[in-house]
PDB file of C-alpha atoms in Angstrom:
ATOM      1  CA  UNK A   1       1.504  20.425  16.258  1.00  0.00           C
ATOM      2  CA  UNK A   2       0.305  17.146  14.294  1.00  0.00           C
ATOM      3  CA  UNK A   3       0.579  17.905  10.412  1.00  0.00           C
ATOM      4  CA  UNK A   4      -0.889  15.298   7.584  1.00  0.00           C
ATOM      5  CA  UNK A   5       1.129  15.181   4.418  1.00  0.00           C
ATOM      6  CA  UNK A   6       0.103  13.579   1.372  1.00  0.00           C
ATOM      7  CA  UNK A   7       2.922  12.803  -0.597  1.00  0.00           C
ATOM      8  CA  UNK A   8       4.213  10.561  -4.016  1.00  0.00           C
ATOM      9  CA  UNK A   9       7.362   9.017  -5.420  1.00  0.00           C
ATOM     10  CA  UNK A  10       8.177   6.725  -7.852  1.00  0.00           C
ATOM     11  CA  UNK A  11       9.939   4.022  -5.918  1.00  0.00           C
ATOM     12  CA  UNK A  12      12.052   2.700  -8.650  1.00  0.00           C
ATOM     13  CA  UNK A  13      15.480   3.940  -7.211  1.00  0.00           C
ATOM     14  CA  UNK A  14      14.659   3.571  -3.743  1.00  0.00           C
ATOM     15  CA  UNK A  15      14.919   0.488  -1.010  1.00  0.00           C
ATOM     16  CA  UNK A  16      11.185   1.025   0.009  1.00  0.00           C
ATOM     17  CA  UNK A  17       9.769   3.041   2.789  1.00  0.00           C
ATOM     18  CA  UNK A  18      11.225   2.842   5.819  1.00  0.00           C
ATOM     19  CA  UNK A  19      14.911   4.491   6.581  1.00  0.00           C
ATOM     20  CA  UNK A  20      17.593   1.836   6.362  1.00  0.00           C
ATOM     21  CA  UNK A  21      21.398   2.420   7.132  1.00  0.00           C
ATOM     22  CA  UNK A  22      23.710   3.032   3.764  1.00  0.00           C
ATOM     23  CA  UNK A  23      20.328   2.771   1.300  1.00  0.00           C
ATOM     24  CA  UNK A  24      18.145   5.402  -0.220  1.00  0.00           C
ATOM     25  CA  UNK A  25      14.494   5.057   1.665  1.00  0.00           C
ATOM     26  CA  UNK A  26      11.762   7.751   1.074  1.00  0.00           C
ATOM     27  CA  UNK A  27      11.381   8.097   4.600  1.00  0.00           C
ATOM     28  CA  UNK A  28      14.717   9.560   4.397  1.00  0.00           C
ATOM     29  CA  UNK A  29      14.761  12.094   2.188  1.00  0.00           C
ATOM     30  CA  UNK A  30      10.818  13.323   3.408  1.00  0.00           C
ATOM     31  CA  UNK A  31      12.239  13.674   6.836  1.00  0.00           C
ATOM     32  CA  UNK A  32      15.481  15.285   5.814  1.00  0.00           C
ATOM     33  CA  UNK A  33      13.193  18.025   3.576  1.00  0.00           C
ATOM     34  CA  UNK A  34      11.015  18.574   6.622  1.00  0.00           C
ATOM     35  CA  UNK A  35      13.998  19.267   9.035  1.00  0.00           C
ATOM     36  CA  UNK A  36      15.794  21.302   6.529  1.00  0.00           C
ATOM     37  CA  UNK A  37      12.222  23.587   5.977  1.00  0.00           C
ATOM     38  CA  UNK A  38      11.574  23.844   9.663  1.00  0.00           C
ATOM     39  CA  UNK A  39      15.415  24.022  10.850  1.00  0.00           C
ATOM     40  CA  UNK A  40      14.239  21.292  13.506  1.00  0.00           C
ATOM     41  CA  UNK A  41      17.169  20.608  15.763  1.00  0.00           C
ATOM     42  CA  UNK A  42      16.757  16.809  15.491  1.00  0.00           C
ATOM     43  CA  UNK A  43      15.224  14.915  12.355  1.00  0.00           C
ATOM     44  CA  UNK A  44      11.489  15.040  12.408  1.00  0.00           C
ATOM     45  CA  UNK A  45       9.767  11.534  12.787  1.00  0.00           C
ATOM     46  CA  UNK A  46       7.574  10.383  10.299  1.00  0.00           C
ATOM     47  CA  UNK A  47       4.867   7.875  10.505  1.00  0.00           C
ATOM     48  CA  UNK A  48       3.560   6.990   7.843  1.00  0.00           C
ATOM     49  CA  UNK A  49      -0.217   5.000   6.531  1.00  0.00           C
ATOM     50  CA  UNK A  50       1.579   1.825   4.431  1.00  0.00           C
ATOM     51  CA  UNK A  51       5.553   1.068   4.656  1.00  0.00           C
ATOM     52  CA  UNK A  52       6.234   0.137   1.057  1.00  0.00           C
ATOM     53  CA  UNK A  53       9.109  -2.531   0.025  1.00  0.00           C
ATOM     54  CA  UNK A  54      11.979  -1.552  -2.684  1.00  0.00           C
ATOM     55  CA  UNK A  55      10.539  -0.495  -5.820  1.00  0.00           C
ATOM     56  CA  UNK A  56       6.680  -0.292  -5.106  1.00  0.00           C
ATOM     57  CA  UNK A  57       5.257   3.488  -5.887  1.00  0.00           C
ATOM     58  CA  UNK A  58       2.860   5.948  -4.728  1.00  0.00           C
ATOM     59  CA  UNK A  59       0.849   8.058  -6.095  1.00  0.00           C
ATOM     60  CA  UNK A  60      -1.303   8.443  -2.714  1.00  0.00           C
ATOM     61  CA  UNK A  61       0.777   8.165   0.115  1.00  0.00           C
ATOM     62  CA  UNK A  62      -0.425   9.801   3.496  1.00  0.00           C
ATOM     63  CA  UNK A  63       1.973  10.445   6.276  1.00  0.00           C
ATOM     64  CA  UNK A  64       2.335  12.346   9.589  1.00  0.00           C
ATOM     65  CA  UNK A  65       4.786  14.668  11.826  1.00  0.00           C
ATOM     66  CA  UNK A  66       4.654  15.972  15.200  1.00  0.00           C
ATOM     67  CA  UNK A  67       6.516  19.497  14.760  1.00  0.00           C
ATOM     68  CA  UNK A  68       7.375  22.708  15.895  1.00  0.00           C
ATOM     69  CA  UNK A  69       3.993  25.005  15.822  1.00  0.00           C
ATOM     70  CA  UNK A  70       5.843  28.074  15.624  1.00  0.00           C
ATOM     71  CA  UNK A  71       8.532  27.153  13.008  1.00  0.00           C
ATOM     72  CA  UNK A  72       5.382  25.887  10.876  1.00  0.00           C
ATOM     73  CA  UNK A  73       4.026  29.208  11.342  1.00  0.00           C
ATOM     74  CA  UNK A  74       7.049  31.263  10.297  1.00  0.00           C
ATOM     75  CA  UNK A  75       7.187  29.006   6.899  1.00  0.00           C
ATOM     76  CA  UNK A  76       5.913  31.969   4.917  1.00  0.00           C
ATOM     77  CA  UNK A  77       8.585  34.251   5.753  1.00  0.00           C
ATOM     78  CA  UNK A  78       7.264  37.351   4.076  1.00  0.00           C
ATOM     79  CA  UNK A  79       4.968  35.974   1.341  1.00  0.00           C
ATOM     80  CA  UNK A  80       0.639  36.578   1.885  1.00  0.00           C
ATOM     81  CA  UNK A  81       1.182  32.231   1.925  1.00  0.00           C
ATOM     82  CA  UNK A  82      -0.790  30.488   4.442  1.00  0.00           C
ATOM     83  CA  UNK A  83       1.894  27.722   6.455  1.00  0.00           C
ATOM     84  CA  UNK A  84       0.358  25.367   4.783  1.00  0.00           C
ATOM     85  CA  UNK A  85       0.473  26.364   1.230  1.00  0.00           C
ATOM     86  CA  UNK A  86       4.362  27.371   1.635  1.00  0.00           C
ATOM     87  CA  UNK A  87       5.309  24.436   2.988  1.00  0.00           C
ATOM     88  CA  UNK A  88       3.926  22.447   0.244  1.00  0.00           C
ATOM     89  CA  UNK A  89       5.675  24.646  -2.276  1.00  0.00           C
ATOM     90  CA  UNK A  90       9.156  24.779   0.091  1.00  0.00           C
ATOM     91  CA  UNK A  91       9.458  21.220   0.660  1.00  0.00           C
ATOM     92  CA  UNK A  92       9.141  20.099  -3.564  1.00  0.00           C
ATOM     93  CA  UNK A  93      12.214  23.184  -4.014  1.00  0.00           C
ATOM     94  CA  UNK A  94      14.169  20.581  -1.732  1.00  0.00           C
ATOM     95  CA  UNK A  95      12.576  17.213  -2.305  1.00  0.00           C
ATOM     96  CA  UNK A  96      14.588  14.928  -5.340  1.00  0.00           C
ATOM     97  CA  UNK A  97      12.720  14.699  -8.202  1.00  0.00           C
ATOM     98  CA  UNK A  98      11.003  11.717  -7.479  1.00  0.00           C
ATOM     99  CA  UNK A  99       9.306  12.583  -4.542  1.00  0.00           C
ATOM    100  CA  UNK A 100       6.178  15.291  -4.767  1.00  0.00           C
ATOM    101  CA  UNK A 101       4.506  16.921  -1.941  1.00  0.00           C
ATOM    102  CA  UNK A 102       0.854  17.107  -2.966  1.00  0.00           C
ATOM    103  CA  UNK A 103      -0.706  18.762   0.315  1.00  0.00           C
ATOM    104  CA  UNK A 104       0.517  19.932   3.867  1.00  0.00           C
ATOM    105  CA  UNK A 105      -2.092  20.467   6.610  1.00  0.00           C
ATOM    106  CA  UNK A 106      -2.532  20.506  10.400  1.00  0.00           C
ATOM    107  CA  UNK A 107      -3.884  16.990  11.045  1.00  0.00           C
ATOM    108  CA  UNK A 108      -7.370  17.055  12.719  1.00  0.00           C
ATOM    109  CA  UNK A 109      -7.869  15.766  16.743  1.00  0.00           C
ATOM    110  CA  UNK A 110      -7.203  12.210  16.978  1.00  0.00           C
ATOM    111  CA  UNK A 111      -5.579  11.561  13.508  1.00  0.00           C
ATOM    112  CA  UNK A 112      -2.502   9.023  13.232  1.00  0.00           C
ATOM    113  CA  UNK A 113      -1.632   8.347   9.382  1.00  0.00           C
ATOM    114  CA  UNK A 114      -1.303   4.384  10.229  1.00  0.00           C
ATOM    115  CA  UNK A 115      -3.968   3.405  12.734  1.00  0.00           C
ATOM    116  CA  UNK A 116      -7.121   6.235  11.911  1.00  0.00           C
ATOM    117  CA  UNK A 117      -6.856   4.735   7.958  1.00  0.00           C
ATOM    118  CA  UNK A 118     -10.016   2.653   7.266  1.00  0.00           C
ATOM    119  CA  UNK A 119      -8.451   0.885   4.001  1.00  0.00           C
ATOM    120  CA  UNK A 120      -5.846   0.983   1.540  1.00  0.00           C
ATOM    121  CA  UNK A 121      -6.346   1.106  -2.119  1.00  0.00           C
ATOM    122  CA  UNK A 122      -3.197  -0.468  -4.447  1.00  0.00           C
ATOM    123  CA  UNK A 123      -3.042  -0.958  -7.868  1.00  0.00           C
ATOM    124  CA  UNK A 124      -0.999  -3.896 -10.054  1.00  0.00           C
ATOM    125  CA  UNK A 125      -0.165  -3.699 -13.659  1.00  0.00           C
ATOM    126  CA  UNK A 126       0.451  -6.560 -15.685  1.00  0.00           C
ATOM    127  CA  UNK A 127       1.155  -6.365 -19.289  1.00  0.00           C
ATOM    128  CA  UNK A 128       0.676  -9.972 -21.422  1.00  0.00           C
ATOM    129  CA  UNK A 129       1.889  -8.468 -24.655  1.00  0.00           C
ATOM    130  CA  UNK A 130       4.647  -6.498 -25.058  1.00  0.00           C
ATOM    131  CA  UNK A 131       3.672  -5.186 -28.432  1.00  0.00           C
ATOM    132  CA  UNK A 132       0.994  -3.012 -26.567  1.00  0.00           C
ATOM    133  CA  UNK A 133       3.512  -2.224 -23.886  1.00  0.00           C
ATOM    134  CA  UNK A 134       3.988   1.745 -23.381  1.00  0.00           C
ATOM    135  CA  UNK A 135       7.861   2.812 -22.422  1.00  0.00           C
ATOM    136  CA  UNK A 136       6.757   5.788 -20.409  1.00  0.00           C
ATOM    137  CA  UNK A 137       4.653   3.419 -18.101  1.00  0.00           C
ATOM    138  CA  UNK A 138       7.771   1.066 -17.869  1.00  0.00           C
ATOM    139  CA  UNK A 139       8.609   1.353 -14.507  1.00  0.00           C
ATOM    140  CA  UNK A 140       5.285   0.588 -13.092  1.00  0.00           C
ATOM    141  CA  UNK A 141       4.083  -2.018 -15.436  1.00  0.00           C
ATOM    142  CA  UNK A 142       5.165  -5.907 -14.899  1.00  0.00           C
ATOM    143  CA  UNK A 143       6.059  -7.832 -18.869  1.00  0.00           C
ATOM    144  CA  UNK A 144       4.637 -11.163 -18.336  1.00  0.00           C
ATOM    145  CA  UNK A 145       5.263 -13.779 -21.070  1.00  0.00           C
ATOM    146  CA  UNK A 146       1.806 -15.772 -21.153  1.00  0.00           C
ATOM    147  CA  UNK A 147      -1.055 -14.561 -22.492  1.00  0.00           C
ATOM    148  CA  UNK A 148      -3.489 -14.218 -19.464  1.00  0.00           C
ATOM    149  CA  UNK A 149      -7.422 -14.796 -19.251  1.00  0.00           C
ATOM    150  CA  UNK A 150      -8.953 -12.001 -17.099  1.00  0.00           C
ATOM    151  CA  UNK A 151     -11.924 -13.005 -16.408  1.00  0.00           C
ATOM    152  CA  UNK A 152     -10.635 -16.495 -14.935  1.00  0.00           C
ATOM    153  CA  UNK A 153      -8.331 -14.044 -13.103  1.00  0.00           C
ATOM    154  CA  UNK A 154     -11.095 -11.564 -11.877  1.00  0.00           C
ATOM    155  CA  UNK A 155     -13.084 -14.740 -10.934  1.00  0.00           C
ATOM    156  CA  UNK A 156     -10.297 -16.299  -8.626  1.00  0.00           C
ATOM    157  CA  UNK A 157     -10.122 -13.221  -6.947  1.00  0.00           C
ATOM    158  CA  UNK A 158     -13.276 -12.621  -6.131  1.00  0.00           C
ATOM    159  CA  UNK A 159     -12.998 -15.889  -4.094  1.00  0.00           C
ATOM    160  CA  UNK A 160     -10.593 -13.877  -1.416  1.00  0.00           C
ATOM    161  CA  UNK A 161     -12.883 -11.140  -0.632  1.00  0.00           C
ATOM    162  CA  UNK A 162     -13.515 -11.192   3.215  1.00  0.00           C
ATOM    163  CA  UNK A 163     -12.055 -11.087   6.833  1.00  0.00           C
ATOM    164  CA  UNK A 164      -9.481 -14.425   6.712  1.00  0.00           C
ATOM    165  CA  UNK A 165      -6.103 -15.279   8.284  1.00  0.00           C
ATOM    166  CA  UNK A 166      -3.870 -14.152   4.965  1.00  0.00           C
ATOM    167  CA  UNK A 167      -0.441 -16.324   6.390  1.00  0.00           C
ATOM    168  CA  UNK A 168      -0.815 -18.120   2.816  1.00  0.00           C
ATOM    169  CA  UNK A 169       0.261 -14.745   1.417  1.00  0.00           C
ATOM    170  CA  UNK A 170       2.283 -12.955   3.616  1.00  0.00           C
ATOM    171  CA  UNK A 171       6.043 -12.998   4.830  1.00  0.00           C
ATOM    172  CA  UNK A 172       5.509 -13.758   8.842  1.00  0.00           C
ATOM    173  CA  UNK A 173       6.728 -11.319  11.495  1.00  0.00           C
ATOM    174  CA  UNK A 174       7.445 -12.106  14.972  1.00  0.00           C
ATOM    175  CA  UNK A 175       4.375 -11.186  16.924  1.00  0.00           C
ATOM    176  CA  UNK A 176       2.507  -9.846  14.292  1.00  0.00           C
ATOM    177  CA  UNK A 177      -1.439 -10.979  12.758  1.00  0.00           C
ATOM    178  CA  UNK A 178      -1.501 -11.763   9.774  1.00  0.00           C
ATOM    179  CA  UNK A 179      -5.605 -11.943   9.898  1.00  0.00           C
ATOM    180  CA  UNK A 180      -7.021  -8.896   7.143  1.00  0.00           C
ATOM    181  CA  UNK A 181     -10.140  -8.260   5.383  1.00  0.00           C
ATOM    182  CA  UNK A 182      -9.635  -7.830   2.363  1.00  0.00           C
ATOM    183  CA  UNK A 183     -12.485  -5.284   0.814  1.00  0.00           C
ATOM    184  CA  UNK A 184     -11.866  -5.671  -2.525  1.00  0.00           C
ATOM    185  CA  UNK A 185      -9.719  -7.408  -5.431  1.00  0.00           C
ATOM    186  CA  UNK A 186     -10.767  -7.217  -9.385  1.00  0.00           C
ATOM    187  CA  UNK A 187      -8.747  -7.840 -12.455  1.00  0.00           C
ATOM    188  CA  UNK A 188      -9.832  -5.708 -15.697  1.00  0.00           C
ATOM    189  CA  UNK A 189      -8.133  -5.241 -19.092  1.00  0.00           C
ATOM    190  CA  UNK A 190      -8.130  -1.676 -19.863  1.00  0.00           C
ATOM    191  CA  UNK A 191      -8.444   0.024 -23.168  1.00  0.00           C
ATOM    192  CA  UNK A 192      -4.487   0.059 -23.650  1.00  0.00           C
ATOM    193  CA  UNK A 193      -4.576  -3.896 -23.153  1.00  0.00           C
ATOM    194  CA  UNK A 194      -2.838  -3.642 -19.749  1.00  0.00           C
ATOM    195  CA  UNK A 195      -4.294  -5.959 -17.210  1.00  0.00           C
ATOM    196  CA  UNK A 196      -4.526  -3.755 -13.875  1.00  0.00           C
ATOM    197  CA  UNK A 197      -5.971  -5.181 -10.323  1.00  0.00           C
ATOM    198  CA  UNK A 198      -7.309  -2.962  -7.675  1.00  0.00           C
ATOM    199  CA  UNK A 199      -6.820  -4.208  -4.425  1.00  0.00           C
ATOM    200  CA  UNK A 200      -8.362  -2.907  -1.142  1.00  0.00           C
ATOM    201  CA  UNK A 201      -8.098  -4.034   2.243  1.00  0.00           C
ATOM    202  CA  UNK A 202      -8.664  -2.560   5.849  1.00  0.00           C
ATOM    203  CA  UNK A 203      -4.520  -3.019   6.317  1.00  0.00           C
ATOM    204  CA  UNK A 204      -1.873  -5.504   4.301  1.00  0.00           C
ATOM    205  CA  UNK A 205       0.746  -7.362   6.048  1.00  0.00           C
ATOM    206  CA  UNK A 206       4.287  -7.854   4.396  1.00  0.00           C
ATOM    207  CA  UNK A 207       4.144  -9.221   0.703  1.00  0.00           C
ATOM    208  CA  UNK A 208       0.412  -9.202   0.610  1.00  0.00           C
ATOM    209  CA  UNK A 209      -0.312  -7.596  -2.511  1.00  0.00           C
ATOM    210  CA  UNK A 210       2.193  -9.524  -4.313  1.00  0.00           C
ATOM    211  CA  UNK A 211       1.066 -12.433  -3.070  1.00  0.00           C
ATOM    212  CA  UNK A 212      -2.500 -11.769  -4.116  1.00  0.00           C
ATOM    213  CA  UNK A 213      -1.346 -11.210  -7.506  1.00  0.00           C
ATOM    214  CA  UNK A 214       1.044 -14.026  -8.199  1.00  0.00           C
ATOM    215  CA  UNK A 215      -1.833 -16.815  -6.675  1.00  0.00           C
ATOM    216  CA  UNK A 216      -4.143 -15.472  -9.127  1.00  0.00           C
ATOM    217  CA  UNK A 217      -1.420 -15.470 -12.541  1.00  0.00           C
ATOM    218  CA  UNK A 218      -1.736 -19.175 -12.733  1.00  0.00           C
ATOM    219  CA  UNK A 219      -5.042 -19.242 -12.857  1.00  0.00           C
ATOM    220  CA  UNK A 220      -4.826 -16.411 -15.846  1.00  0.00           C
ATOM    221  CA  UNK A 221      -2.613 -19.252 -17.854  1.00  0.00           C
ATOM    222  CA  UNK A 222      -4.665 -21.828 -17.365  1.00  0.00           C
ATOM    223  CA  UNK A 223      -2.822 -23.700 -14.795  1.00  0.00           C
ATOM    224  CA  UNK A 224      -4.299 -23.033 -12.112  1.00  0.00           C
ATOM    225  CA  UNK A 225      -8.397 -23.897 -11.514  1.00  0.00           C
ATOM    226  CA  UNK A 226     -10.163 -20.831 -10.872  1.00  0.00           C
ATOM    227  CA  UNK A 227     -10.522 -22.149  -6.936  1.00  0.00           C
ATOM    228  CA  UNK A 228      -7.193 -23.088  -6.407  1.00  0.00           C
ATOM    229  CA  UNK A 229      -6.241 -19.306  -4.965  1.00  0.00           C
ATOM    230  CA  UNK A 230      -8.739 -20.333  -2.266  1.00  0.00           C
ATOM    231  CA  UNK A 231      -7.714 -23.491  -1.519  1.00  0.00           C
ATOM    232  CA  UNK A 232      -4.325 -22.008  -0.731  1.00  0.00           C
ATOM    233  CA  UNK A 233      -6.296 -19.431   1.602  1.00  0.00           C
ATOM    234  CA  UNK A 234      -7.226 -21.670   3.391  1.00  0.00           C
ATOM    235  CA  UNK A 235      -4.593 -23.907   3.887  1.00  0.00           C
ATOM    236  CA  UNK A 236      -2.745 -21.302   5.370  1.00  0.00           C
ATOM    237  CA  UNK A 237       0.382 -21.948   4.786  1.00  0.00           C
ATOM    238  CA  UNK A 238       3.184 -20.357   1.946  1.00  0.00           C
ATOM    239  CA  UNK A 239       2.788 -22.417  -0.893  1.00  0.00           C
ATOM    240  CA  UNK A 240       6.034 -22.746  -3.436  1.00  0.00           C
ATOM    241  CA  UNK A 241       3.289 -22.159  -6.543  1.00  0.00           C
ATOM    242  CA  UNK A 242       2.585 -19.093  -5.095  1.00  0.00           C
ATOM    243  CA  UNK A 243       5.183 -16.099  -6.969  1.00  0.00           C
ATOM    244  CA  UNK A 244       5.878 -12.760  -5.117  1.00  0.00           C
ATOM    245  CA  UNK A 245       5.339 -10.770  -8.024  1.00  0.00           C
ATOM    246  CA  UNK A 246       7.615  -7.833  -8.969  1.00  0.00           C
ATOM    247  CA  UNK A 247       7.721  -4.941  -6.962  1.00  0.00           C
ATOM    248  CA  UNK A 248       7.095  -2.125 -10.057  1.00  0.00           C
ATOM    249  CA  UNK A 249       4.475  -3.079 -11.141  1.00  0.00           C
ATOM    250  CA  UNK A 250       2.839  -2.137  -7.427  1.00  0.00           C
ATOM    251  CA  UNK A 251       1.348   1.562  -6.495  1.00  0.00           C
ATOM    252  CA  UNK A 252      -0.374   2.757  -3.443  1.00  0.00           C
ATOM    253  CA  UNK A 253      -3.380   4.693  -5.281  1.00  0.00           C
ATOM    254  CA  UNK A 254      -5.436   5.982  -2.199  1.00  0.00           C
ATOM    255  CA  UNK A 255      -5.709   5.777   2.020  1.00  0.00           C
ATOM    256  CA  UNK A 256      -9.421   6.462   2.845  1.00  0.00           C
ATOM    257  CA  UNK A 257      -9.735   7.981   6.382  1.00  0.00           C
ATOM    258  CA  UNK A 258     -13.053   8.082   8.218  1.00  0.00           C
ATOM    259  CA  UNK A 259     -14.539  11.539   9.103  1.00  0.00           C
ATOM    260  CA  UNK A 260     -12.660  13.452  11.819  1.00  0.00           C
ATOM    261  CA  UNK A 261     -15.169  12.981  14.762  1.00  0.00           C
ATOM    262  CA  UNK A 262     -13.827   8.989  14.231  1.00  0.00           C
ATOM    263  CA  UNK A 263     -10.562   9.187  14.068  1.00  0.00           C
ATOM    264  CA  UNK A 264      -9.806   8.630  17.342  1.00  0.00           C
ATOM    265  CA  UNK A 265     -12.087   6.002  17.242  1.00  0.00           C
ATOM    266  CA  UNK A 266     -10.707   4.081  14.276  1.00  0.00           C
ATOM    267  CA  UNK A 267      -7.320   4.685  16.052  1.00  0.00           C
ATOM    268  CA  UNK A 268      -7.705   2.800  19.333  1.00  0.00           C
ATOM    269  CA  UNK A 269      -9.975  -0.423  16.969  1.00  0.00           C
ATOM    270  CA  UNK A 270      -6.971  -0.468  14.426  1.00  0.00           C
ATOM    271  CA  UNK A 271      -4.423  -1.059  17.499  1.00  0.00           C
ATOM    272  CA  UNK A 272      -6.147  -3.710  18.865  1.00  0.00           C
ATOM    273  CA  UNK A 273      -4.762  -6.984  17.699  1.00  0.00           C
ATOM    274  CA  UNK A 274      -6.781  -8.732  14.892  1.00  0.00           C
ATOM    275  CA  UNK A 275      -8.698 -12.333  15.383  1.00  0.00           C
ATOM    276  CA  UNK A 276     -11.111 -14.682  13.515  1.00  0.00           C
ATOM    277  CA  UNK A 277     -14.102 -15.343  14.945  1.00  0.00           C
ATOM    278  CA  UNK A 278     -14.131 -18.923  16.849  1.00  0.00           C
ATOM    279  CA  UNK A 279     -16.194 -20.806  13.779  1.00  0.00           C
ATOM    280  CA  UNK A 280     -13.841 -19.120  11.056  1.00  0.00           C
ATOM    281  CA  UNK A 281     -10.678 -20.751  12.146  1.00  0.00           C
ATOM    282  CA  UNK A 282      -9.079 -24.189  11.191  1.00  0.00           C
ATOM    283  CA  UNK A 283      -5.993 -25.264  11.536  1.00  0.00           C
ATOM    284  CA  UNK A 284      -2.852 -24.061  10.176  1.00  0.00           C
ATOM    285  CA  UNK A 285      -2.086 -26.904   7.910  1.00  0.00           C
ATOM    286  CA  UNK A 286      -5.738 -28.047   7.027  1.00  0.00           C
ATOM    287  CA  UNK A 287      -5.977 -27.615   3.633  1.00  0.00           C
ATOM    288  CA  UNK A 288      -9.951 -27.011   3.168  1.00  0.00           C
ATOM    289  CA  UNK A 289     -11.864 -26.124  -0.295  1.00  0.00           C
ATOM    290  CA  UNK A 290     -12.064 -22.185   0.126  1.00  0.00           C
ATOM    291  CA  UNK A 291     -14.684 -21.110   2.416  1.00  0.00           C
ATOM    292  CA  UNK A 292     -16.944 -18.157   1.115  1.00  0.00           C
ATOM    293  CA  UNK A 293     -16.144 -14.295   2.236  1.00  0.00           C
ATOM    294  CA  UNK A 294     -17.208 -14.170   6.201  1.00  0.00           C
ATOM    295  CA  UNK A 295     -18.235 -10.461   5.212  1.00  0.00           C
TER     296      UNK A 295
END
């Protein structure tokens, strides 16, 4: 039996996602919960929509588990619970406090927490004033020095919307694309002075969204021209100018999914490996102006 947890933790004492010898990883201690609930003979494997680094948060995290349908069933013990409902409520008595179980339920036909998702939604904070800076939001809000514009911010990163090859902002893996289409990316000040991006893409690869975020702070300074972020799109290429930005101030809000007649669907597209059409591509180390959004 397939179930689909949704899930948060506030990554600030952990070394990211993923399950790493002698370090604390949230994979860890979700899979240890769920194999301590359902007294699984072997650790139950999790896979999971977006493999955060050290530090990043989430406040909408969406994994899955292939388990044991009748030790799911026998969750409730005694209690009127549905399976799903106790193991919500069993899983948070055993989780660490920084970890919450929002929802447990059997995953539809065809779901897969990585490959049905049709975008991710992340959020950066980025306070320019320390004065208005609130403690309680300390761990997920970034203290930067220089007063920043916005709206020359917002502006530069409207320039990256679209389906592009992202290598300028991401960490390259062996055998991996880095092309992406990014969906959406917006700067606003909020009420509390706190600069916050949204950021929303169909997937990220490695560093993305701190990438995104650190091409755009010069620009907020006044370094930076507002098309510079674009011009470093499309040179494709790591550029020194470009900071990864600190981890905390990263959260995975949301993973949209598309109804469950598609999931399947959405599945076998997401696995197959991403390209550029013929008349988007250039060379790796042509630097070019900044081509508009090809979508």
């Amino acid at each position: 039996m397939r179930l689909r947890v949704d899930f948060a933790y506030d990554g600030t004492d952990f070394s990211g996602w993923a399950a790493q010898p002698g370090r604390r990883a949230v994979e860890s201690e979700l899979s240890a919960a769920l194999s301590r609930v359902l007294r699984a003979p072997e650790p139950v494997r999790l896979v999971v929509a977006g493999r955060t680094d050290a530090g990043v948060h989430a406040a909408g995290a969406v994994c899955h588990a292939d388990v044991d349908e009748a030790a799911f069933a026998a969750l409730p013990g005694r209690s009127d619970r549905t399976p799903q409902e106790a193991a919500v409520t069993r899983l948070n008595g055993v989780l660490p406090p920084d970890v919450v179980v929002r929802d447990v339920q059997v995953a539809p036909e065809g779901f897969d927490a990585r490959f049905s998702a049709l975008r991710r939604r992340y959020r950066y904070r980025l306070c320019d004033d320390v004065r208005r800076l609130d403690p309680v939001r300390r761990r997920d809000t970034v203290v930067h020095k220089r007063a920043l514009d916005v709206a020359a911010m917002d502006a530069a990163a409207r320039n990256l919307l679209g389906l592009h090859d992202f290598a300028a902002f991401c960490k390259k893996r062996e055998g991996a694309t880095t092309v992406r289409t990014l969906l959406a990316y917006s700067w606003v000040r909020g009420a509390d002075g706190v600069l916050e991006a949204t950021v929303v893409a169909d997937a990220f690869c490695h560093s993305m969204v701190r990438s995104l975020v650190g091409a755009v702070v010069p620009v907020g300074e006044g370094r930076r021209e507002v098309d510079w972020p674009a011009q470093v799109l499309s040179a494709g290429r790591r550029d020194p100018a470009v900071a990864v930005m600190p981890p905390h101030g990263l959260s995975l809000v949301e993973v949209v999914y598309p109804p469950d007649d598609r999931l399947a669907e959405r599945a076998t597209q997401a696995r197959a490996t991403r390209e550029l059409p013929a008349t988007a591509r250039r060379a790796p180390d042509e630097p070019g102006p900044g081509e508009p959004p090809t979508r």
